């Protein structure tokens, strides 16, 4: 058997230190090459990144601001762009070195390669430390300073209650339409939204128009101008007026307008307000829709009675007539005023759309047109055949049943600035009563709940069941648990705050 010797690696001596090394074109060991050539030369070992503490964004030169999380790929890319000498070397690896979050320091470990001699490539690893310097971005500077808004949206409605604004507030929160606002201010008769850019204000106007019937006007005010560069600085104001017809309002219109809506009665009831006003003829169950274009073109469709004119009646008898439409059924209902119950036999027989919802012994809210003081041109022109004695609106529930109920849900509300017009005690009581009415509308109307978000209230305490509860045949309406969302907040933003419904109601 022939002996084959193993090949032995040839070694040479380093020309600098004399260490035996494998042959290489430089004839030097790695340590000697590193001592002679520093491939990290020209790359700064310390740098500064600017960070806005208000919006928590980092400055990306020259003028853009980028939101990044700690140890994220976006922050790593931003830090690498600040190192000028990286274009002369080959970047092999980069990663974060852990630091205390409150230390305002960011460390990155880099591995680079560079050809130092002919056919000699040196690889080296080093760390770069970044100092996080606090700096306010231009957007936050405008927010902190006074009178720096660029555009404003003024939302108004000519009604004597706040229910529409409560509903609109929930729509804005659900669709996150308030994200670009720099300030939300409560004023008499409505809300003002301030924006840093005109395009954001236009977007808000378009959002409001898609939710409820509106009309808007725009104006601009010259702030400053430069004759040398022909540039001007303007402030823009958009006045948005909401349709003054609300849910459960009694609406009157001329005969011509009623005929154009499908030969409907000139005296109808508003059942819902969305991107159009939904009305129903309570005597025939005929329905129609009034769009914003139709309303603002005519401007002769006016509410006759609103929620503050509702009176309570006692149901004596319900006679169904057989005609149904959705959840409504036509019926002749015998009612009596609550003040007359047990005192006299004065009863009123009215035709109503609430035949499926009412039974003997129930209480119902309606408009008493016999005793109401109505000052409306369209209403005065109606014939006596078109004007009923009472218009029933919705079923009511005894106050004692509602007070024993504690809601297991809550709503979010916008963080608004009251400004200099803080409500007085009388006005505050009126606002709380309107909000309680809005909450009851949510409990009673499933269609209304579909357009907003309701959240579980984990702080609600269940009241023990008593014998009085067992005696009640019918409970007040409640929101099903499956319709509630979990109360989850990510990031702890300041835009929203929670309103927890109180058990002691007005």
Coordinates of N, CA and C in Angstrom, one line a residue, residues 6-135:
X6 N -0.1 13.6 4.0 CA -1.1 14.7 4.0 C -0.5 16.0 3.7
X7 N -1.2 16.8 2.9 CA -0.7 18.1 2.5 C -0.6 19.0 3.7
X8 N 0.5 19.6 3.9 CA 0.7 20.5 5.0 C 0.7 22.0 4.5
X9 N -0.2 22.8 5.2 CA -0.3 24.2 4.9 C 0.9 24.9 5.1
X10 N 1.3 25.7 4.0 CA 2.5 26.5 4.1 C 2.2 27.8 4.9
X11 N 3.0 28.2 5.8 CA 2.9 29.3 6.6 C 4.1 30.3 6.3
X12 N 3.7 31.6 6.4 CA 4.8 32.6 6.3 C 4.7 33.4 7.5
X13 N 5.8 34.3 7.7 CA 5.9 35.1 8.8 C 5.3 36.5 8.5
X14 N 4.6 37.1 9.4 CA 4.0 38.4 9.2 C 5.2 39.4 9.1
X15 N 5.2 40.3 8.1 CA 6.3 41.2 7.9 C 6.3 42.3 9.0
X16 N 5.3 42.4 9.9 CA 5.3 43.4 10.9 C 5.7 42.8 12.3
X17 N 5.0 41.7 12.6 CA 5.2 41.2 14.0 C 5.8 39.8 14.0
X18 N 6.0 39.1 12.8 CA 6.7 37.9 12.7 C 5.8 36.7 13.1
X19 N 4.5 36.8 13.2 CA 3.6 35.7 13.5 C 3.4 34.9 12.3
X20 N 3.4 33.5 12.5 CA 3.1 32.6 11.4 C 1.7 32.7 10.9
X21 N 1.5 33.0 9.7 CA 0.1 33.1 9.1 C 0.1 32.5 7.8
X22 N -1.1 32.1 7.3 CA -1.3 31.7 5.9 C -0.9 32.8 5.0
X23 N -0.4 32.4 3.8 CA 0.0 33.4 2.8 C -1.2 34.3 2.4
X24 N -1.0 35.6 2.3 CA -2.0 36.5 1.7 C -1.3 37.6 1.0
X25 N -2.0 38.3 0.1 CA -1.4 39.3 -0.7 C -0.7 40.4 0.1
X26 N -1.2 40.7 1.3 CA -0.6 41.8 2.1 C 0.6 41.3 3.0
X27 N 0.8 39.9 3.1 CA 1.9 39.4 3.9 C 1.8 39.9 5.3
X28 N 0.6 40.2 5.8 CA 0.5 40.7 7.2 C -0.7 40.0 7.9
X29 N -0.6 39.8 9.2 CA -1.7 39.3 9.9 C -2.9 40.3 10.0
X30 N -4.0 39.8 10.5 CA -5.2 40.6 10.6 C -5.0 41.8 11.6
X31 N -4.4 41.5 12.7 CA -4.2 42.5 13.7 C -3.3 43.6 13.2
X32 N -2.3 43.2 12.5 CA -1.4 44.3 11.9 C -2.1 45.1 10.8
X33 N -2.9 44.4 10.0 CA -3.7 45.2 9.0 C -4.6 46.2 9.7
X34 N -5.3 45.7 10.8 CA -6.2 46.6 11.5 C -5.5 47.8 12.1
X35 N -4.2 47.5 12.6 CA -3.5 48.6 13.3 C -3.0 49.6 12.3
X36 N -2.8 49.2 11.0 CA -2.3 50.1 10.0 C -3.5 50.8 9.3
X37 N -4.6 50.0 9.0 CA -5.7 50.6 8.2 C -7.0 50.5 9.1
X38 N -7.7 51.5 9.2 CA -9.0 51.6 10.0 C -10.1 51.8 9.0
X39 N -10.8 50.8 8.6 CA -11.9 51.0 7.6 C -13.1 51.7 8.2
X40 N -13.2 52.0 9.5 CA -14.2 52.8 10.0 C -13.9 54.3 10.0
X41 N -12.8 54.6 9.5 CA -12.4 56.0 9.4 C -13.3 56.8 8.5
X42 N -13.8 57.9 8.9 CA -14.8 58.6 8.2 C -16.2 58.3 8.5
X43 N -16.5 57.3 9.3 CA -17.8 57.0 9.8 C -17.9 57.5 11.3
X44 N -18.8 58.4 11.5 CA -18.9 59.0 12.9 C -19.4 57.9 13.9
X45 N -18.8 57.9 15.1 CA -19.2 57.0 16.1 C -20.3 57.5 17.0
X46 N -20.6 58.8 16.9 CA -21.7 59.4 17.6 C -22.5 60.3 16.7
X47 N -23.8 60.3 16.9 CA -24.7 61.1 16.0 C -25.9 61.5 16.9
X48 N -26.7 62.4 16.3 CA -27.9 62.9 17.0 C -29.1 62.7 16.1
X49 N -30.2 62.2 16.7 CA -31.5 62.2 16.1 C -32.5 63.0 16.8
X50 N -33.3 63.7 16.1 CA -34.3 64.7 16.7 C -35.6 64.0 16.8
X51 N -36.2 64.1 18.0 CA -37.5 63.4 18.3 C -38.4 64.4 18.9
X52 N -39.7 64.4 18.4 CA -40.7 65.3 18.9 C -41.5 64.6 20.1
X53 N -41.4 65.1 21.2 CA -42.0 64.4 22.4 C -43.5 64.5 22.4
X54 N -44.1 65.4 21.6 CA -45.6 65.5 21.6 C -46.2 64.4 20.7
X55 N -45.8 64.3 19.5 CA -46.3 63.3 18.6 C -45.4 62.1 18.4
X56 N -44.3 62.1 19.1 CA -43.4 60.9 19.2 C -42.9 60.5 17.8
X57 N -42.6 61.5 17.0 CA -42.0 61.2 15.6 C -40.6 61.7 15.5
X58 N -39.8 61.1 14.6 CA -38.4 61.4 14.4 C -38.2 62.2 13.1
X59 N -37.3 63.1 13.2 CA -37.0 63.9 12.0 C -36.2 63.2 11.0
X60 N -36.7 63.1 9.8 CA -36.0 62.5 8.7 C -35.6 63.6 7.7
X61 N -34.3 64.0 7.7 CA -33.9 65.1 7.0 C -34.3 65.0 5.5
X62 N -34.7 66.1 4.9 CA -34.5 67.5 5.4 C -35.7 68.0 6.3
X63 N -36.9 67.6 5.9 CA -38.0 68.3 6.6 C -39.2 67.4 6.9
X64 N -39.0 66.1 6.7 CA -40.2 65.2 7.0 C -40.0 64.5 8.4
X65 N -41.2 64.2 9.0 CA -41.2 63.6 10.3 C -41.8 62.2 10.1
X66 N -41.2 61.2 10.8 CA -41.6 59.8 10.6 C -41.9 59.2 12.0
X67 N -43.0 58.5 12.1 CA -43.3 57.8 13.3 C -42.7 56.4 13.4
X68 N -41.9 56.2 14.4 CA -41.2 54.9 14.5 C -41.2 54.4 15.9
X69 N -41.3 53.1 16.0 CA -41.2 52.4 17.3 C -39.7 52.2 17.6
X70 N -39.4 52.0 18.9 CA -38.1 51.7 19.3 C -37.7 50.3 18.7
X71 N -36.4 50.2 18.2 CA -35.9 48.9 17.7 C -36.7 48.4 16.5
X72 N -37.3 49.3 15.7 CA -38.0 49.0 14.6 C -37.2 49.1 13.3
X73 N -37.6 48.5 12.2 CA -36.8 48.6 11.0 C -36.8 50.0 10.4
X74 N -37.9 50.8 10.7 CA -38.0 52.1 10.2 C -37.0 53.0 10.9
X75 N -36.9 52.8 12.2 CA -35.9 53.6 13.0 C -34.5 53.2 12.7
X76 N -34.2 51.9 12.4 CA -32.9 51.5 12.0 C -32.5 52.2 10.6
X77 N -33.4 52.2 9.7 CA -33.1 52.8 8.4 C -32.9 54.3 8.6
X78 N -33.6 54.9 9.4 CA -33.5 56.4 9.6 C -32.1 56.7 10.3
X79 N -31.7 55.8 11.2 CA -30.4 56.0 11.8 C -29.2 55.8 10.8
X80 N -29.3 54.8 10.0 CA -28.3 54.5 9.0 C -28.1 55.6 8.0
X81 N -29.2 56.3 7.7 CA -29.1 57.3 6.7 C -28.3 58.5 7.2
X82 N -28.2 58.6 8.5 CA -27.5 59.8 9.1 C -26.0 59.6 9.1
X83 N -25.5 58.3 8.8 CA -24.1 58.0 8.8 C -23.6 58.3 7.4
X84 N -22.7 59.3 7.2 CA -22.3 59.7 5.8 C -21.3 58.7 5.2
X85 N -20.4 58.1 6.0 CA -19.3 57.3 5.5 C -19.7 55.9 5.0
X86 N -21.0 55.5 5.2 CA -21.4 54.2 4.9 C -21.4 53.9 3.4
X87 N -21.4 55.0 2.6 CA -21.4 54.8 1.1 C -20.0 54.3 0.6
X88 N -19.0 54.4 1.4 CA -17.6 54.0 0.9 C -17.3 52.6 1.4
X89 N -18.1 51.9 2.2 CA -17.8 50.6 2.6 C -19.1 49.7 2.3
X90 N -18.9 48.4 2.5 CA -20.0 47.5 2.3 C -20.6 47.1 3.6
X91 N -21.9 47.3 3.8 CA -22.6 47.0 5.1 C -23.0 45.6 5.0
X92 N -22.6 44.8 6.0 CA -22.9 43.4 6.1 C -24.0 43.2 7.1
X93 N -24.0 43.8 8.2 CA -25.1 43.6 9.2 C -25.2 44.8 10.1
X94 N -26.5 45.0 10.6 CA -26.8 46.1 11.5 C -27.9 45.7 12.4
X95 N -27.7 46.1 13.7 CA -28.8 45.7 14.7 C -28.6 46.6 15.9
X96 N -29.7 46.6 16.7 CA -29.8 47.4 17.9 C -29.1 46.8 19.0
X97 N -28.5 47.6 19.9 CA -27.9 47.1 21.2 C -28.8 47.7 22.2
X98 N -29.3 46.9 23.1 CA -30.3 47.3 24.1 C -29.8 48.4 25.0
X99 N -30.6 49.4 25.2 CA -30.4 50.5 26.1 C -31.6 50.8 26.9
X100 N -31.5 51.5 28.0 CA -32.7 51.9 28.8 C -33.5 52.8 28.0
X101 N -34.9 52.6 28.0 CA -35.7 53.5 27.2 C -35.7 55.0 27.6
X102 N -35.4 55.2 28.9 CA -35.4 56.6 29.4 C -34.0 57.2 29.3
X103 N -33.0 56.5 28.8 CA -31.7 57.0 28.7 C -31.5 58.0 27.5
X104 N -32.4 58.1 26.6 CA -32.3 58.9 25.4 C -31.1 58.6 24.6
X105 N -30.7 57.3 24.6 CA -29.6 56.8 23.8 C -30.0 55.6 22.9
X106 N -29.6 55.6 21.7 CA -29.8 54.5 20.8 C -28.4 54.0 20.3
X107 N -28.2 52.7 20.5 CA -26.9 52.1 20.1 C -27.2 51.1 19.0
X108 N -26.3 51.2 17.9 CA -26.4 50.3 16.8 C -25.1 49.6 16.6
X109 N -25.1 48.3 16.4 CA -23.9 47.5 16.1 C -23.8 47.2 14.6
X110 N -22.7 47.7 14.0 CA -22.6 47.6 12.5 C -21.4 46.6 12.2
X111 N -21.6 45.9 11.1 CA -20.5 45.0 10.6 C -20.3 45.5 9.1
X112 N -19.0 45.9 8.8 CA -18.8 46.4 7.5 C -17.5 45.7 6.9
X113 N -17.4 45.8 5.6 CA -16.2 45.2 4.8 C -15.7 46.3 3.9
X114 N -14.3 46.2 3.7 CA -13.7 47.1 2.7 C -12.4 46.5 2.2
X115 N -12.1 46.7 1.0 CA -10.9 46.2 0.4 C -9.8 47.2 0.7
X116 N -8.8 46.7 1.5 CA -7.7 47.6 2.0 C -6.5 47.5 1.1
X117 N -6.1 46.3 0.7 CA -5.0 46.1 -0.3 C -5.6 45.4 -1.5
X118 N -4.7 45.1 -2.4 CA -5.1 44.3 -3.6 C -5.5 42.9 -3.1
X119 N -6.8 42.5 -3.5 CA -7.3 41.2 -3.1 C -7.3 41.0 -1.6
X120 N -7.4 42.0 -0.8 CA -7.4 41.9 0.6 C -8.6 42.7 1.1
X121 N -9.6 41.9 1.7 CA -10.8 42.5 2.2 C -10.8 42.4 3.7
X122 N -11.0 43.5 4.4 CA -11.0 43.5 5.9 C -12.5 43.7 6.4
X123 N -12.9 42.9 7.4 CA -14.2 43.0 8.0 C -14.0 43.5 9.4
X124 N -14.9 44.4 9.8 CA -14.8 45.0 11.1 C -16.2 45.3 11.7
X125 N -16.3 45.1 13.0 CA -17.5 45.4 13.8 C -17.3 46.5 14.8
X126 N -18.3 47.4 14.8 CA -18.2 48.6 15.8 C -19.6 49.0 16.1
X127 N -19.7 49.9 17.1 CA -20.9 50.5 17.6 C -21.0 52.0 17.3
X128 N -22.2 52.4 17.0 CA -22.5 53.8 16.9 C -23.6 54.2 17.9
X129 N -23.3 55.3 18.6 CA -24.3 55.8 19.6 C -25.0 57.0 19.1
X130 N -26.3 57.0 19.2 CA -27.1 58.1 18.8 C -27.7 58.8 20.1
X131 N -27.7 60.1 20.1 CA -28.3 60.8 21.2 C -29.6 61.4 20.7
X132 N -30.7 61.0 21.4 CA -32.0 61.5 21.1 C -32.3 62.8 21.6
X133 N -32.4 63.8 20.8 CA -32.5 65.2 21.2 C -34.0 65.6 21.0
X134 N -34.6 66.2 22.0 CA -36.0 66.6 21.9 C -36.1 67.9 21.0
X135 N -37.1 67.8 20.1 CA -37.3 69.0 19.2 C -38.8 68.9 18.8

